[in-house]
């Protein structure tokens, strides 16, 4: 029975809308498209539509014998097809690709409104080659292309359509529960193959069309048997498995955690009141028609994933390695490793948005709201904030309006919702610290000079003047205030990149720039210089984060920048930030070699017509291939993403590698655990003695990181647990015990001073001017003492007297987690990296970077009581001195053990979030924290084990 249009009038009424995809919002256009294809309007030969001669292969079909049965595997660029062509599409092909003298070279653009519908069928094509295509049901759906040169640089609306209710196809808006990639739209991943075409992003040839001369290409087809068809990669990408949480969260809030956090003012919200982040399905921007222009400076990672995710063609699996613990692949591609990193999740980080709520509601309610939001979102929502400024500056004639928290939630559906005008900026902000943010950086004096004053750098001079008014040179770019290069270039580390595919797809030329391999790529954002606000006004500036300077002052420094050498030269352990956080070696030390993209090549793919030649699209295997792992130790954020993808609005399965790969969030967690156990620290116990009625032992922590341990935002902390054990391994005495939320407690389970800052009802701070905390210890004698490596900071004076802020000043305010209230450092005993330079040498480097002496001072240690370990750094040693009489009566100590733990969000920090703000962002974090299941994980009880000395027997 032919499947052809039964209502030609309906088809005719839909044609104009289907030919103009940019004229309607996506959901409305897809509704029209669904009617059109659902009624087989594209099979209307009476209306001039034409089709291929028969079902044809797009690559070999190979048989293999396994377990006594034949199994077929398809190696086509897609499943067997029949393409249907609209009248104008067919006419263009016949006129411009028939090889006759009338065609121009290059040919004119395909006319707007032209359509191709690539119906796909099960392998092998030979099984259906003799059947009239109108009698065949497209079991694998159809890949569609609708020409609309007014909407995007590449000029096509792309997508996959599934026929019938069992196909799995659904409109993209509103998004489905799995938050997968959209299946249709502009700027789609389809270009990973189609950008290799010689023109117009299509390989189509008239020799395939019924009634035209010539024959379709023929491939090996070992099709003498009947067997279940092999997987169709197009279908797997378009309709992936409905993968939900990778781990199950707690069904009920953990009462022990809720009790331990002591923030009863904010009750655990029920799930149906928790507001999800907008779905990642919405997050797709692209280069506009005629672009790229300044309005296209930033695009979402969807424009990169088609080529820079692994396995996107379904044929090549570069940028992967076999999973040693499973039958799938580990994705090492730039997109696959970045997407689930803390940088990839930065625009959806629930801790950040709860922090921002506290800054607005409690810490600085008198400040201009945009000042706080725009400053903070200039890093966590950098692409949205930057693009908003670029566009508004152009449209308003030079104004720089503030980018706000509300804009981050902006979505395009429904099209009359009040946030829709800002949907593009919400998409970009939620995409995190994304590809274009780093690969467009203008680093070095020459690049910065060329970029200054260009439209794509609108409002950056204003941001630099506000955040870094006294800095020059590189230091002027601190707090993510770097300039960017032109919208038609992206920088990368490799020489002689293949430029044609990216130029065809995006109008962007990839260029080699060695600056992308320098630590300054990281240093601009990981040197955070912020205003100190009092009564809503800036009173001075101070460094909230000095990760890059810590590295620059250590033995790990390379001693150079894109502008040349720095004072003191390279350190004895010189290596860049990327050497640790973007590894280019496998776990056993072998250099990684790979192609850097997954595209349709000439020599390594089934033959195609009308493609570019090998010089343009065959990719070399590169030395120095680096995974964009970009992790620290924040396993807690990764666990939240694994267990609550619905709340964060993210998918969990890789969009291109699909079920062939290990889910990226699991790989990210493993990378964090590998870093925790192998690259962070060593712990040793020595000098153990029980003489004179006292048990004494020296514990030494060796910092293996290239910066302070811990580094980054100031509320991170590392602490030591020291245990005295009996012969059965039972703990007799311990420093560093914790409760269910990771709060440090003594032997009676009483929290130590400083573990909580608020009364349980959140109505008052606990002795705020006492700034209660655990000091830095060189000797510990009691179980209510714990060595915590941390930074604690205080506000300006509470009485609003004139503050004295900055390094070396005495704190007068209270402890704070506010990034915009840091007046003084109360304590900073974070372990210095090896080879830390003295203040005069640090000052030389700070000055060369364009900063003042304050940077050198603030990157030092505070309140360490002249501990000699904090002179040149590298580690810390302290003595545990336990009176044997303090051990339980009748017990017999047999061994000791020291263990180092890390906390990304200590209890005082979480309590401060829940006591200082309310609303969607705070309640979301409260729900996630209370339901996060860490039982049996490496982060059990809200503490991540880094390394242990192991059990050390007493002499």
PDB file of N, CA, C and O in Angstrom, residues 844-871:
ATOM      1  N   UNK A 844      58.230  41.239  43.001  1.00  0.00           N
ATOM      2  CA  UNK A 844      58.801  41.468  41.672  1.00  0.00           C
ATOM      3  C   UNK A 844      57.915  40.866  40.583  1.00  0.00           C
ATOM      4  O   UNK A 844      57.652  41.491  39.545  1.00  0.00           O
ATOM      5  N   UNK A 845      57.476  39.650  40.814  1.00  0.00           N
ATOM      6  CA  UNK A 845      56.628  38.981  39.819  1.00  0.00           C
ATOM      7  C   UNK A 845      55.274  39.670  39.725  1.00  0.00           C
ATOM      8  O   UNK A 845      54.752  39.912  38.621  1.00  0.00           O
ATOM      9  N   UNK A 846      54.681  40.015  40.883  1.00  0.00           N
ATOM     10  CA  UNK A 846      53.393  40.704  40.876  1.00  0.00           C
ATOM     11  C   UNK A 846      53.484  42.007  40.095  1.00  0.00           C
ATOM     12  O   UNK A 846      52.598  42.336  39.291  1.00  0.00           O
ATOM     13  N   UNK A 847      54.555  42.741  40.300  1.00  0.00           N
ATOM     14  CA  UNK A 847      54.737  44.004  39.590  1.00  0.00           C
ATOM     15  C   UNK A 847      54.874  43.768  38.091  1.00  0.00           C
ATOM     16  O   UNK A 847      54.311  44.503  37.270  1.00  0.00           O
ATOM     17  N   UNK A 848      55.613  42.728  37.718  1.00  0.00           N
ATOM     18  CA  UNK A 848      55.780  42.418  36.294  1.00  0.00           C
ATOM     19  C   UNK A 848      54.453  42.026  35.652  1.00  0.00           C
ATOM     20  O   UNK A 848      54.238  42.268  34.455  1.00  0.00           O
ATOM     21  N   UNK A 849      53.560  41.434  36.429  1.00  0.00           N
ATOM     22  CA  UNK A 849      52.241  41.066  35.909  1.00  0.00           C
ATOM     23  C   UNK A 849      51.314  42.270  35.817  1.00  0.00           C
ATOM     24  O   UNK A 849      50.247  42.182  35.207  1.00  0.00           O
ATOM     25  N   UNK A 850      51.709  43.385  36.434  1.00  0.00           N
ATOM     26  CA  UNK A 850      50.887  44.585  36.410  1.00  0.00           C
ATOM     27  C   UNK A 850      50.079  44.805  37.665  1.00  0.00           C
ATOM     28  O   UNK A 850      49.224  45.693  37.707  1.00  0.00           O
ATOM     29  N   UNK A 851      50.341  44.020  38.715  1.00  0.00           N
ATOM     30  CA  UNK A 851      49.625  44.159  39.976  1.00  0.00           C
ATOM     31  C   UNK A 851      50.479  44.938  40.978  1.00  0.00           C
ATOM     32  O   UNK A 851      51.638  45.275  40.717  1.00  0.00           O
ATOM     33  N   UNK A 852      49.924  45.184  42.148  1.00  0.00           N
ATOM     34  CA  UNK A 852      50.642  45.878  43.205  1.00  0.00           C
ATOM     35  C   UNK A 852      51.184  44.872  44.212  1.00  0.00           C
ATOM     36  O   UNK A 852      50.936  43.664  44.113  1.00  0.00           O
ATOM     37  N   UNK A 853      51.888  45.389  45.214  1.00  0.00           N
ATOM     38  CA  UNK A 853      52.459  44.528  46.249  1.00  0.00           C
ATOM     39  C   UNK A 853      51.370  43.777  47.009  1.00  0.00           C
ATOM     40  O   UNK A 853      51.625  42.703  47.567  1.00  0.00           O
ATOM     41  N   UNK A 854      50.137  44.328  47.021  1.00  0.00           N
ATOM     42  CA  UNK A 854      49.065  43.650  47.740  1.00  0.00           C
ATOM     43  C   UNK A 854      48.870  42.222  47.256  1.00  0.00           C
ATOM     44  O   UNK A 854      48.554  41.332  48.046  1.00  0.00           O
ATOM     45  N   UNK A 855      49.033  41.988  45.964  1.00  0.00           N
ATOM     46  CA  UNK A 855      48.872  40.631  45.448  1.00  0.00           C
ATOM     47  C   UNK A 855      49.906  39.701  46.067  1.00  0.00           C
ATOM     48  O   UNK A 855      49.571  38.573  46.480  1.00  0.00           O
ATOM     49  N   UNK A 856      51.140  40.138  46.130  1.00  0.00           N
ATOM     50  CA  UNK A 856      52.197  39.313  46.718  1.00  0.00           C
ATOM     51  C   UNK A 856      51.916  39.041  48.187  1.00  0.00           C
ATOM     52  O   UNK A 856      52.160  37.935  48.689  1.00  0.00           O
ATOM     53  N   UNK A 857      51.409  40.043  48.886  1.00  0.00           N
ATOM     54  CA  UNK A 857      51.122  39.869  50.311  1.00  0.00           C
ATOM     55  C   UNK A 857      49.924  38.948  50.523  1.00  0.00           C
ATOM     56  O   UNK A 857      49.962  38.058  51.373  1.00  0.00           O
ATOM     57  N   UNK A 858      48.861  39.185  49.764  1.00  0.00           N
ATOM     58  CA  UNK A 858      47.649  38.393  49.977  1.00  0.00           C
ATOM     59  C   UNK A 858      47.827  36.931  49.600  1.00  0.00           C
ATOM     60  O   UNK A 858      47.080  36.069  50.070  1.00  0.00           O
ATOM     61  N   UNK A 859      48.789  36.640  48.763  1.00  0.00           N
ATOM     62  CA  UNK A 859      49.045  35.248  48.392  1.00  0.00           C
ATOM     63  C   UNK A 859      49.907  34.533  49.413  1.00  0.00           C
ATOM     64  O   UNK A 859      50.224  33.352  49.248  1.00  0.00           O
ATOM     65  N   UNK A 860      50.305  35.218  50.470  1.00  0.00           N
ATOM     66  CA  UNK A 860      51.093  34.592  51.524  1.00  0.00           C
ATOM     67  C   UNK A 860      50.213  33.888  52.540  1.00  0.00           C
ATOM     68  O   UNK A 860      49.022  33.650  52.308  1.00  0.00           O
ATOM     69  N   UNK A 861      50.777  33.572  53.675  1.00  0.00           N
ATOM     70  CA  UNK A 861      50.062  32.907  54.764  1.00  0.00           C
ATOM     71  C   UNK A 861      49.722  33.917  55.853  1.00  0.00           C
ATOM     72  O   UNK A 861      50.374  34.958  55.978  1.00  0.00           O
ATOM     73  N   UNK A 862      48.690  33.596  56.631  1.00  0.00           N
ATOM     74  CA  UNK A 862      48.253  34.472  57.719  1.00  0.00           C
ATOM     75  C   UNK A 862      47.965  33.631  58.952  1.00  0.00           C
ATOM     76  O   UNK A 862      47.343  32.572  58.861  1.00  0.00           O
ATOM     77  N   UNK A 863      48.437  34.133  60.106  1.00  0.00           N
ATOM     78  CA  UNK A 863      48.161  33.515  61.410  1.00  0.00           C
ATOM     79  C   UNK A 863      48.672  32.084  61.489  1.00  0.00           C
ATOM     80  O   UNK A 863      47.973  31.179  61.942  1.00  0.00           O
ATOM     81  N   UNK A 864      49.929  31.882  61.075  1.00  0.00           N
ATOM     82  CA  UNK A 864      50.544  30.560  61.176  1.00  0.00           C
ATOM     83  C   UNK A 864      51.608  30.520  62.269  1.00  0.00           C
ATOM     84  O   UNK A 864      52.354  29.545  62.391  1.00  0.00           O
ATOM     85  N   UNK A 865      51.693  31.586  63.067  1.00  0.00           N
ATOM     86  CA  UNK A 865      52.553  31.609  64.255  1.00  0.00           C
ATOM     87  C   UNK A 865      53.997  31.263  63.949  1.00  0.00           C
ATOM     88  O   UNK A 865      54.616  30.438  64.647  1.00  0.00           O
ATOM     89  N   UNK A 866      54.544  31.865  62.913  1.00  0.00           N
ATOM     90  CA  UNK A 866      55.956  31.669  62.568  1.00  0.00           C
ATOM     91  C   UNK A 866      56.322  30.209  62.330  1.00  0.00           C
ATOM     92  O   UNK A 866      57.462  29.787  62.575  1.00  0.00           O
ATOM     93  N   UNK A 867      55.376  29.451  61.892  1.00  0.00           N
ATOM     94  CA  UNK A 867      55.638  28.046  61.561  1.00  0.00           C
ATOM     95  C   UNK A 867      56.675  28.002  60.441  1.00  0.00           C
ATOM     96  O   UNK A 867      56.450  28.553  59.361  1.00  0.00           O
ATOM     97  N   UNK A 868      57.820  27.354  60.663  1.00  0.00           N
ATOM     98  CA  UNK A 868      58.866  27.340  59.623  1.00  0.00           C
ATOM     99  C   UNK A 868      58.429  26.658  58.334  1.00  0.00           C
ATOM    100  O   UNK A 868      59.032  26.887  57.281  1.00  0.00           O
ATOM    101  N   UNK A 869      57.394  25.827  58.398  1.00  0.00           N
ATOM    102  CA  UNK A 869      56.916  25.170  57.178  1.00  0.00           C
ATOM    103  C   UNK A 869      56.324  26.166  56.181  1.00  0.00           C
ATOM    104  O   UNK A 869      56.123  25.825  55.008  1.00  0.00           O
ATOM    105  N   UNK A 870      56.024  27.376  56.628  1.00  0.00           N
ATOM    106  CA  UNK A 870      55.395  28.370  55.756  1.00  0.00           C
ATOM    107  C   UNK A 870      56.396  29.400  55.252  1.00  0.00           C
ATOM    108  O   UNK A 870      56.027  30.503  54.867  1.00  0.00           O
ATOM    109  N   UNK A 871      57.668  29.019  55.245  1.00  0.00           N
ATOM    110  CA  UNK A 871      58.683  29.905  54.675  1.00  0.00           C
ATOM    111  C   UNK A 871      58.868  29.606  53.187  1.00  0.00           C
ATOM    112  O   UNK A 871      58.622  30.454  52.334  1.00  0.00           O
TER     113      UNK A 871
END
